[in-house]
JSON list of C-alpha atoms in Angstrom, two decimals:
[
{"chain": "A", "resi": 1, "resn": "UNK", "atom": "CA", "xyz": [3.14, -13.29, -12.96]},
{"chain": "A", "resi": 2, "resn": "UNK", "atom": "CA", "xyz": [4.21, -11.26, -16.05]},
{"chain": "A", "resi": 3, "resn": "UNK", "atom": "CA", "xyz": [1.12, -9.10, -16.54]},
{"chain": "A", "resi": 4, "resn": "UNK", "atom": "CA", "xyz": [1.47, -5.36, -15.97]},
{"chain": "A", "resi": 5, "resn": "UNK", "atom": "CA", "xyz": [-0.93, -3.71, -13.57]},
{"chain": "A", "resi": 6, "resn": "UNK", "atom": "CA", "xyz": [-3.27, -0.97, -14.94]},
{"chain": "A", "resi": 7, "resn": "UNK", "atom": "CA", "xyz": [-2.69, 1.67, -12.30]},
{"chain": "A", "resi": 8, "resn": "UNK", "atom": "CA", "xyz": [-3.90, 5.24, -12.60]},
{"chain": "A", "resi": 9, "resn": "UNK", "atom": "CA", "xyz": [-1.97, 8.35, -11.73]},
{"chain": "A", "resi": 10, "resn": "UNK", "atom": "CA", "xyz": [-1.45, 8.32, -8.00]},
{"chain": "A", "resi": 11, "resn": "UNK", "atom": "CA", "xyz": [-1.45, 11.89, -6.60]},
{"chain": "A", "resi": 12, "resn": "UNK", "atom": "CA", "xyz": [-0.08, 13.29, -3.41]},
{"chain": "A", "resi": 13, "resn": "UNK", "atom": "CA", "xyz": [0.85, 16.80, -2.15]},
{"chain": "A", "resi": 14, "resn": "UNK", "atom": "CA", "xyz": [4.49, 16.38, -2.84]},
{"chain": "A", "resi": 15, "resn": "UNK", "atom": "CA", "xyz": [4.71, 13.75, -5.57]},
{"chain": "A", "resi": 16, "resn": "UNK", "atom": "CA", "xyz": [2.60, 12.41, -8.42]},
{"chain": "A", "resi": 17, "resn": "UNK", "atom": "CA", "xyz": [3.24, 8.94, -9.63]},
{"chain": "A", "resi": 18, "resn": "UNK", "atom": "CA", "xyz": [2.60, 8.86, -13.42]},
{"chain": "A", "resi": 19, "resn": "UNK", "atom": "CA", "xyz": [2.98, 5.64, -15.51]},
{"chain": "A", "resi": 20, "resn": "UNK", "atom": "CA", "xyz": [6.47, 5.95, -16.98]},
{"chain": "A", "resi": 21, "resn": "UNK", "atom": "CA", "xyz": [6.42, 7.36, -20.40]},
{"chain": "A", "resi": 22, "resn": "UNK", "atom": "CA", "xyz": [9.21, 8.56, -22.97]},
{"chain": "A", "resi": 23, "resn": "UNK", "atom": "CA", "xyz": [8.26, 12.12, -22.22]},
{"chain": "A", "resi": 24, "resn": "UNK", "atom": "CA", "xyz": [9.70, 11.72, -18.80]},
{"chain": "A", "resi": 25, "resn": "UNK", "atom": "CA", "xyz": [13.22, 10.84, -20.11]},
{"chain": "A", "resi": 26, "resn": "UNK", "atom": "CA", "xyz": [14.54, 14.41, -20.41]},
{"chain": "A", "resi": 27, "resn": "UNK", "atom": "CA", "xyz": [13.72, 15.24, -16.82]},
{"chain": "A", "resi": 28, "resn": "UNK", "atom": "CA", "xyz": [15.03, 11.99, -15.55]},
{"chain": "A", "resi": 29, "resn": "UNK", "atom": "CA", "xyz": [18.27, 12.30, -17.48]},
{"chain": "A", "resi": 30, "resn": "UNK", "atom": "CA", "xyz": [18.84, 15.73, -15.61]},
{"chain": "A", "resi": 31, "resn": "UNK", "atom": "CA", "xyz": [17.77, 14.13, -12.22]},
{"chain": "A", "resi": 32, "resn": "UNK", "atom": "CA", "xyz": [20.11, 11.32, -12.55]},
{"chain": "A", "resi": 33, "resn": "UNK", "atom": "CA", "xyz": [23.06, 13.54, -12.96]},
{"chain": "A", "resi": 34, "resn": "UNK", "atom": "CA", "xyz": [22.48, 16.01, -10.10]},
{"chain": "A", "resi": 35, "resn": "UNK", "atom": "CA", "xyz": [24.67, 14.09, -7.64]},
{"chain": "A", "resi": 36, "resn": "UNK", "atom": "CA", "xyz": [25.38, 10.48, -8.06]},
{"chain": "A", "resi": 37, "resn": "UNK", "atom": "CA", "xyz": [27.17, 9.88, -4.76]},
{"chain": "A", "resi": 38, "resn": "UNK", "atom": "CA", "xyz": [24.09, 8.08, -3.20]},
{"chain": "A", "resi": 39, "resn": "UNK", "atom": "CA", "xyz": [23.81, 5.53, -5.97]},
{"chain": "A", "resi": 40, "resn": "UNK", "atom": "CA", "xyz": [26.45, 3.25, -5.00]},
{"chain": "A", "resi": 41, "resn": "UNK", "atom": "CA", "xyz": [24.12, 0.27, -4.65]},
{"chain": "A", "resi": 42, "resn": "UNK", "atom": "CA", "xyz": [21.28, 1.50, -6.89]},
{"chain": "A", "resi": 43, "resn": "UNK", "atom": "CA", "xyz": [20.63, 1.00, -10.67]},
{"chain": "A", "resi": 44, "resn": "UNK", "atom": "CA", "xyz": [20.45, 4.60, -11.92]},
{"chain": "A", "resi": 45, "resn": "UNK", "atom": "CA", "xyz": [21.26, 5.12, -15.69]},
{"chain": "A", "resi": 46, "resn": "UNK", "atom": "CA", "xyz": [23.50, 7.86, -16.82]},
{"chain": "A", "resi": 47, "resn": "UNK", "atom": "CA", "xyz": [21.85, 10.70, -18.81]},
{"chain": "A", "resi": 48, "resn": "UNK", "atom": "CA", "xyz": [22.87, 9.34, -22.20]},
{"chain": "A", "resi": 49, "resn": "UNK", "atom": "CA", "xyz": [21.29, 6.02, -21.25]},
{"chain": "A", "resi": 50, "resn": "UNK", "atom": "CA", "xyz": [17.93, 7.20, -20.07]},
{"chain": "A", "resi": 51, "resn": "UNK", "atom": "CA", "xyz": [15.87, 6.89, -23.33]},
{"chain": "A", "resi": 52, "resn": "UNK", "atom": "CA", "xyz": [16.84, 3.21, -23.40]},
{"chain": "A", "resi": 53, "resn": "UNK", "atom": "CA", "xyz": [16.36, 2.76, -19.70]},
{"chain": "A", "resi": 54, "resn": "UNK", "atom": "CA", "xyz": [12.75, 4.13, -20.05]},
{"chain": "A", "resi": 55, "resn": "UNK", "atom": "CA", "xyz": [12.09, 1.84, -22.99]},
{"chain": "A", "resi": 56, "resn": "UNK", "atom": "CA", "xyz": [13.39, -1.17, -21.20]},
{"chain": "A", "resi": 57, "resn": "UNK", "atom": "CA", "xyz": [11.44, -0.48, -17.96]},
{"chain": "A", "resi": 58, "resn": "UNK", "atom": "CA", "xyz": [8.18, -0.10, -19.97]},
{"chain": "A", "resi": 59, "resn": "UNK", "atom": "CA", "xyz": [8.82, -3.36, -21.76]},
{"chain": "A", "resi": 60, "resn": "UNK", "atom": "CA", "xyz": [10.05, -5.43, -18.89]},
{"chain": "A", "resi": 61, "resn": "UNK", "atom": "CA", "xyz": [7.65, -8.24, -18.13]},
{"chain": "A", "resi": 62, "resn": "UNK", "atom": "CA", "xyz": [5.93, -8.05, -14.79]},
{"chain": "A", "resi": 63, "resn": "UNK", "atom": "CA", "xyz": [7.06, -4.50, -14.10]},
{"chain": "A", "resi": 64, "resn": "UNK", "atom": "CA", "xyz": [4.64, -1.59, -13.63]},
{"chain": "A", "resi": 65, "resn": "UNK", "atom": "CA", "xyz": [6.88, 1.55, -13.64]},
{"chain": "A", "resi": 66, "resn": "UNK", "atom": "CA", "xyz": [6.29, 5.06, -12.55]},
{"chain": "A", "resi": 67, "resn": "UNK", "atom": "CA", "xyz": [7.90, 8.45, -12.96]},
{"chain": "A", "resi": 68, "resn": "UNK", "atom": "CA", "xyz": [8.04, 10.31, -9.59]},
{"chain": "A", "resi": 69, "resn": "UNK", "atom": "CA", "xyz": [6.96, 13.79, -10.53]},
{"chain": "A", "resi": 70, "resn": "UNK", "atom": "CA", "xyz": [7.70, 16.51, -8.08]},
{"chain": "A", "resi": 71, "resn": "UNK", "atom": "CA", "xyz": [4.42, 18.53, -7.50]},
{"chain": "A", "resi": 72, "resn": "UNK", "atom": "CA", "xyz": [6.30, 21.67, -6.75]},
{"chain": "A", "resi": 73, "resn": "UNK", "atom": "CA", "xyz": [7.80, 22.12, -10.21]},
{"chain": "A", "resi": 74, "resn": "UNK", "atom": "CA", "xyz": [6.15, 19.32, -12.33]},
{"chain": "A", "resi": 75, "resn": "UNK", "atom": "CA", "xyz": [9.55, 17.74, -12.98]},
{"chain": "A", "resi": 76, "resn": "UNK", "atom": "CA", "xyz": [10.15, 14.02, -13.15]},
{"chain": "A", "resi": 77, "resn": "UNK", "atom": "CA", "xyz": [12.78, 13.45, -10.38]},
{"chain": "A", "resi": 78, "resn": "UNK", "atom": "CA", "xyz": [12.93, 9.73, -10.22]},
{"chain": "A", "resi": 79, "resn": "UNK", "atom": "CA", "xyz": [11.44, 6.35, -10.76]},
{"chain": "A", "resi": 80, "resn": "UNK", "atom": "CA", "xyz": [9.79, 3.59, -8.79]},
{"chain": "A", "resi": 81, "resn": "UNK", "atom": "CA", "xyz": [7.61, 0.46, -9.74]},
{"chain": "A", "resi": 82, "resn": "UNK", "atom": "CA", "xyz": [5.44, -2.44, -8.71]},
{"chain": "A", "resi": 83, "resn": "UNK", "atom": "CA", "xyz": [7.32, -5.68, -9.43]},
{"chain": "A", "resi": 84, "resn": "UNK", "atom": "CA", "xyz": [7.20, -9.44, -8.75]},
{"chain": "A", "resi": 85, "resn": "UNK", "atom": "CA", "xyz": [3.48, -9.80, -8.70]},
{"chain": "A", "resi": 86, "resn": "UNK", "atom": "CA", "xyz": [2.46, -13.02, -7.01]},
{"chain": "A", "resi": 87, "resn": "UNK", "atom": "CA", "xyz": [-1.05, -14.67, -7.13]},
{"chain": "A", "resi": 88, "resn": "UNK", "atom": "CA", "xyz": [-2.75, -17.11, -4.80]},
{"chain": "A", "resi": 89, "resn": "UNK", "atom": "CA", "xyz": [-2.00, -20.69, -5.68]},
{"chain": "A", "resi": 90, "resn": "UNK", "atom": "CA", "xyz": [-4.50, -21.92, -8.17]},
{"chain": "A", "resi": 91, "resn": "UNK", "atom": "CA", "xyz": [-6.32, -18.55, -8.27]},
{"chain": "A", "resi": 92, "resn": "UNK", "atom": "CA", "xyz": [-5.79, -15.41, -10.48]},
{"chain": "A", "resi": 93, "resn": "UNK", "atom": "CA", "xyz": [-6.15, -12.87, -7.63]},
{"chain": "A", "resi": 94, "resn": "UNK", "atom": "CA", "xyz": [-3.12, -10.94, -6.53]},
{"chain": "A", "resi": 95, "resn": "UNK", "atom": "CA", "xyz": [-1.60, -12.00, -3.25]},
{"chain": "A", "resi": 96, "resn": "UNK", "atom": "CA", "xyz": [1.55, -9.87, -2.94]},
{"chain": "A", "resi": 97, "resn": "UNK", "atom": "CA", "xyz": [3.63, -7.37, -4.82]},
{"chain": "A", "resi": 98, "resn": "UNK", "atom": "CA", "xyz": [6.96, -5.79, -4.39]},
{"chain": "A", "resi": 99, "resn": "UNK", "atom": "CA", "xyz": [7.74, -1.98, -4.41]},
{"chain": "A", "resi": 100, "resn": "UNK", "atom": "CA", "xyz": [11.14, -1.43, -5.98]},
{"chain": "A", "resi": 101, "resn": "UNK", "atom": "CA", "xyz": [13.38, -0.16, -8.83]},
{"chain": "A", "resi": 102, "resn": "UNK", "atom": "CA", "xyz": [13.24, 3.17, -6.86]},
{"chain": "A", "resi": 103, "resn": "UNK", "atom": "CA", "xyz": [15.65, 6.10, -7.21]},
{"chain": "A", "resi": 104, "resn": "UNK", "atom": "CA", "xyz": [15.51, 9.85, -6.69]},
{"chain": "A", "resi": 105, "resn": "UNK", "atom": "CA", "xyz": [17.35, 12.82, -7.67]},
{"chain": "A", "resi": 106, "resn": "UNK", "atom": "CA", "xyz": [19.65, 14.31, -5.04]},
{"chain": "A", "resi": 107, "resn": "UNK", "atom": "CA", "xyz": [17.53, 17.38, -4.74]},
{"chain": "A", "resi": 108, "resn": "UNK", "atom": "CA", "xyz": [14.43, 15.16, -4.02]},
{"chain": "A", "resi": 109, "resn": "UNK", "atom": "CA", "xyz": [16.08, 13.04, -1.38]},
{"chain": "A", "resi": 110, "resn": "UNK", "atom": "CA", "xyz": [15.15, 13.98, 2.21]},
{"chain": "A", "resi": 111, "resn": "UNK", "atom": "CA", "xyz": [12.10, 16.07, 1.08]},
{"chain": "A", "resi": 112, "resn": "UNK", "atom": "CA", "xyz": [9.36, 13.64, 2.00]},
{"chain": "A", "resi": 113, "resn": "UNK", "atom": "CA", "xyz": [8.84, 12.60, -1.63]},
{"chain": "A", "resi": 114, "resn": "UNK", "atom": "CA", "xyz": [10.06, 9.04, -1.02]},
{"chain": "A", "resi": 115, "resn": "UNK", "atom": "CA", "xyz": [7.75, 8.60, 2.06]},
{"chain": "A", "resi": 116, "resn": "UNK", "atom": "CA", "xyz": [4.73, 9.99, 0.22]},
{"chain": "A", "resi": 117, "resn": "UNK", "atom": "CA", "xyz": [5.39, 7.81, -2.84]},
{"chain": "A", "resi": 118, "resn": "UNK", "atom": "CA", "xyz": [5.62, 4.76, -0.69]},
{"chain": "A", "resi": 119, "resn": "UNK", "atom": "CA", "xyz": [2.44, 5.81, 1.00]},
{"chain": "A", "resi": 120, "resn": "UNK", "atom": "CA", "xyz": [0.56, 6.15, -2.32]},
{"chain": "A", "resi": 121, "resn": "UNK", "atom": "CA", "xyz": [1.97, 2.76, -3.59]},
{"chain": "A", "resi": 122, "resn": "UNK", "atom": "CA", "xyz": [1.16, 0.93, -0.21]},
{"chain": "A", "resi": 123, "resn": "UNK", "atom": "CA", "xyz": [-2.29, 2.44, -0.13]},
{"chain": "A", "resi": 124, "resn": "UNK", "atom": "CA", "xyz": [-3.09, 1.37, -3.68]},
{"chain": "A", "resi": 125, "resn": "UNK", "atom": "CA", "xyz": [-1.63, -2.07, -3.15]},
{"chain": "A", "resi": 126, "resn": "UNK", "atom": "CA", "xyz": [-3.65, -2.78, 0.08]},
{"chain": "A", "resi": 127, "resn": "UNK", "atom": "CA", "xyz": [-6.84, -0.90, -0.52]},
{"chain": "A", "resi": 128, "resn": "UNK", "atom": "CA", "xyz": [-7.29, -1.18, -4.38]},
{"chain": "A", "resi": 129, "resn": "UNK", "atom": "CA", "xyz": [-5.33, -4.35, -5.39]},
{"chain": "A", "resi": 130, "resn": "UNK", "atom": "CA", "xyz": [-6.22, -6.14, -2.17]},
{"chain": "A", "resi": 131, "resn": "UNK", "atom": "CA", "xyz": [-2.76, -7.71, -1.50]},
{"chain": "A", "resi": 132, "resn": "UNK", "atom": "CA", "xyz": [-1.94, -9.17, 1.90]},
{"chain": "A", "resi": 133, "resn": "UNK", "atom": "CA", "xyz": [1.85, -8.23, 1.66]},
{"chain": "A", "resi": 134, "resn": "UNK", "atom": "CA", "xyz": [4.07, -5.61, 0.11]},
{"chain": "A", "resi": 135, "resn": "UNK", "atom": "CA", "xyz": [7.78, -6.56, -0.27]},
{"chain": "A", "resi": 136, "resn": "UNK", "atom": "CA", "xyz": [10.81, -4.26, -0.26]},
{"chain": "A", "resi": 137, "resn": "UNK", "atom": "CA", "xyz": [14.40, -5.30, -0.61]},
{"chain": "A", "resi": 138, "resn": "UNK", "atom": "CA", "xyz": [17.80, -3.56, -0.97]},
{"chain": "A", "resi": 139, "resn": "UNK", "atom": "CA", "xyz": [21.41, -4.44, -1.09]},
{"chain": "A", "resi": 140, "resn": "UNK", "atom": "CA", "xyz": [22.27, -5.72, 2.38]},
{"chain": "A", "resi": 141, "resn": "UNK", "atom": "CA", "xyz": [25.28, -3.26, 2.46]},
{"chain": "A", "resi": 142, "resn": "UNK", "atom": "CA", "xyz": [22.93, -0.24, 1.79]},
{"chain": "A", "resi": 143, "resn": "UNK", "atom": "CA", "xyz": [22.44, 0.98, 5.20]},
{"chain": "A", "resi": 144, "resn": "UNK", "atom": "CA", "xyz": [20.82, 4.24, 4.11]},
{"chain": "A", "resi": 145, "resn": "UNK", "atom": "CA", "xyz": [18.15, 2.36, 2.17]},
{"chain": "A", "resi": 146, "resn": "UNK", "atom": "CA", "xyz": [17.55, -0.10, 4.98]},
{"chain": "A", "resi": 147, "resn": "UNK", "atom": "CA", "xyz": [17.09, 2.78, 7.42]},
{"chain": "A", "resi": 148, "resn": "UNK", "atom": "CA", "xyz": [14.68, 4.43, 5.07]},
{"chain": "A", "resi": 149, "resn": "UNK", "atom": "CA", "xyz": [12.60, 1.29, 4.84]},
{"chain": "A", "resi": 150, "resn": "UNK", "atom": "CA", "xyz": [12.53, 0.93, 8.58]},
{"chain": "A", "resi": 151, "resn": "UNK", "atom": "CA", "xyz": [11.24, 4.52, 8.87]},
{"chain": "A", "resi": 152, "resn": "UNK", "atom": "CA", "xyz": [8.35, 3.78, 6.52]},
{"chain": "A", "resi": 153, "resn": "UNK", "atom": "CA", "xyz": [7.25, 1.08, 8.93]},
{"chain": "A", "resi": 154, "resn": "UNK", "atom": "CA", "xyz": [8.40, -1.97, 7.03]},
{"chain": "A", "resi": 155, "resn": "UNK", "atom": "CA", "xyz": [9.58, -4.84, 9.11]},
{"chain": "A", "resi": 156, "resn": "UNK", "atom": "CA", "xyz": [13.04, -6.35, 8.52]},
{"chain": "A", "resi": 157, "resn": "UNK", "atom": "CA", "xyz": [12.82, -10.11, 7.79]},
{"chain": "A", "resi": 158, "resn": "UNK", "atom": "CA", "xyz": [16.50, -11.09, 7.20]},
{"chain": "A", "resi": 159, "resn": "UNK", "atom": "CA", "xyz": [19.12, -11.29, 4.56]},
{"chain": "A", "resi": 160, "resn": "UNK", "atom": "CA", "xyz": [18.87, -13.60, 1.62]},
{"chain": "A", "resi": 161, "resn": "UNK", "atom": "CA", "xyz": [22.31, -14.49, 0.36]},
{"chain": "A", "resi": 162, "resn": "UNK", "atom": "CA", "xyz": [23.19, -14.29, -3.33]},
{"chain": "A", "resi": 163, "resn": "UNK", "atom": "CA", "xyz": [19.67, -13.31, -4.10]},
{"chain": "A", "resi": 164, "resn": "UNK", "atom": "CA", "xyz": [19.63, -10.36, -6.57]},
{"chain": "A", "resi": 165, "resn": "UNK", "atom": "CA", "xyz": [21.82, -8.82, -9.20]},
{"chain": "A", "resi": 166, "resn": "UNK", "atom": "CA", "xyz": [24.43, -6.45, -7.83]},
{"chain": "A", "resi": 167, "resn": "UNK", "atom": "CA", "xyz": [24.34, -2.86, -9.05]},
{"chain": "A", "resi": 168, "resn": "UNK", "atom": "CA", "xyz": [27.42, -1.76, -7.26]},
{"chain": "A", "resi": 169, "resn": "UNK", "atom": "CA", "xyz": [30.24, -0.37, -9.41]},
{"chain": "A", "resi": 170, "resn": "UNK", "atom": "CA", "xyz": [32.66, -3.12, -10.52]},
{"chain": "A", "resi": 171, "resn": "UNK", "atom": "CA", "xyz": [30.30, -5.88, -9.58]},
{"chain": "A", "resi": 172, "resn": "UNK", "atom": "CA", "xyz": [28.59, -6.24, -12.99]},
{"chain": "A", "resi": 173, "resn": "UNK", "atom": "CA", "xyz": [27.42, -9.83, -13.47]},
{"chain": "A", "resi": 174, "resn": "UNK", "atom": "CA", "xyz": [27.72, -10.64, -9.84]},
{"chain": "A", "resi": 175, "resn": "UNK", "atom": "CA", "xyz": [24.94, -11.24, -7.28]},
{"chain": "A", "resi": 176, "resn": "UNK", "atom": "CA", "xyz": [24.39, -9.46, -3.94]},
{"chain": "A", "resi": 177, "resn": "UNK", "atom": "CA", "xyz": [22.95, -10.36, -0.52]},
{"chain": "A", "resi": 178, "resn": "UNK", "atom": "CA", "xyz": [19.45, -8.76, -0.29]},
{"chain": "A", "resi": 179, "resn": "UNK", "atom": "CA", "xyz": [17.99, -7.32, 2.88]},
{"chain": "A", "resi": 180, "resn": "UNK", "atom": "CA", "xyz": [14.30, -8.17, 2.89]},
{"chain": "A", "resi": 181, "resn": "UNK", "atom": "CA", "xyz": [11.48, -6.02, 4.41]},
{"chain": "A", "resi": 182, "resn": "UNK", "atom": "CA", "xyz": [7.77, -6.21, 4.21]},
{"chain": "A", "resi": 183, "resn": "UNK", "atom": "CA", "xyz": [4.40, -4.71, 5.38]},
{"chain": "A", "resi": 184, "resn": "UNK", "atom": "CA", "xyz": [1.48, -7.06, 5.71]},
{"chain": "A", "resi": 185, "resn": "UNK", "atom": "CA", "xyz": [-2.16, -6.35, 5.54]},
{"chain": "A", "resi": 186, "resn": "UNK", "atom": "CA", "xyz": [-2.63, -6.64, 9.35]},
{"chain": "A", "resi": 187, "resn": "UNK", "atom": "CA", "xyz": [0.04, -4.03, 9.94]},
{"chain": "A", "resi": 188, "resn": "UNK", "atom": "CA", "xyz": [-1.23, -1.62, 7.29]},
{"chain": "A", "resi": 189, "resn": "UNK", "atom": "CA", "xyz": [-3.60, 0.36, 9.46]},
{"chain": "A", "resi": 190, "resn": "UNK", "atom": "CA", "xyz": [-0.88, 1.17, 11.98]},
{"chain": "A", "resi": 191, "resn": "UNK", "atom": "CA", "xyz": [1.79, 1.84, 9.22]},
{"chain": "A", "resi": 192, "resn": "UNK", "atom": "CA", "xyz": [-0.63, 4.02, 7.37]},
{"chain": "A", "resi": 193, "resn": "UNK", "atom": "CA", "xyz": [-1.38, 6.18, 10.48]},
{"chain": "A", "resi": 194, "resn": "UNK", "atom": "CA", "xyz": [2.23, 6.57, 11.14]},
{"chain": "A", "resi": 195, "resn": "UNK", "atom": "CA", "xyz": [2.92, 7.63, 7.57]},
{"chain": "A", "resi": 196, "resn": "UNK", "atom": "CA", "xyz": [0.12, 10.12, 7.58]},
{"chain": "A", "resi": 197, "resn": "UNK", "atom": "CA", "xyz": [1.42, 11.63, 10.89]},
{"chain": "A", "resi": 198, "resn": "UNK", "atom": "CA", "xyz": [4.91, 11.86, 9.43]},
{"chain": "A", "resi": 199, "resn": "UNK", "atom": "CA", "xyz": [3.76, 13.42, 6.10]},
{"chain": "A", "resi": 200, "resn": "UNK", "atom": "CA", "xyz": [1.45, 16.04, 7.92]},
{"chain": "A", "resi": 201, "resn": "UNK", "atom": "CA", "xyz": [4.15, 16.94, 10.55]},
{"chain": "A", "resi": 202, "resn": "UNK", "atom": "CA", "xyz": [5.23, 20.56, 10.10]}
]
């Protein structure tokens, strides 16, 4: 499914997810250069590439990209997206969606922004779009990302070999093994309650 979703701004107390726009490029360029040590398996452009990156994300078929705007200072500190939209066989209604293309500035990591952004995206997917499944995936070697997905309440489903392009340095043009996670509609109430408790914990 190549159509882009028409999603409004999604607002939380820590992060605001705004449809990605060229106006975000300056903030994102600074965010991407804060500390790149956590980006070993993640596609994060360099500052000088950010204008082209934003343009490409906005034009990519089937991708609905967002800037992650930190509420505390109004700065865009990362990106995320809905991706790989799948409809029911023979019907136009949306069945499933992936949450991906996610990265955050070093200063935004470990602050609750990632958890709240996922909470906003999951809530909209299940409660507004009516999907029965949300996918997440990461490089199978990315243990930090895998642990983060587990803390969100997503269930590990296994590793698909040679599944996705590798973004690891020196592996341009190669494919990676992808660790697959999901949340399904029947699990969402429990996952939602756990995320709310996590986000409201002092």
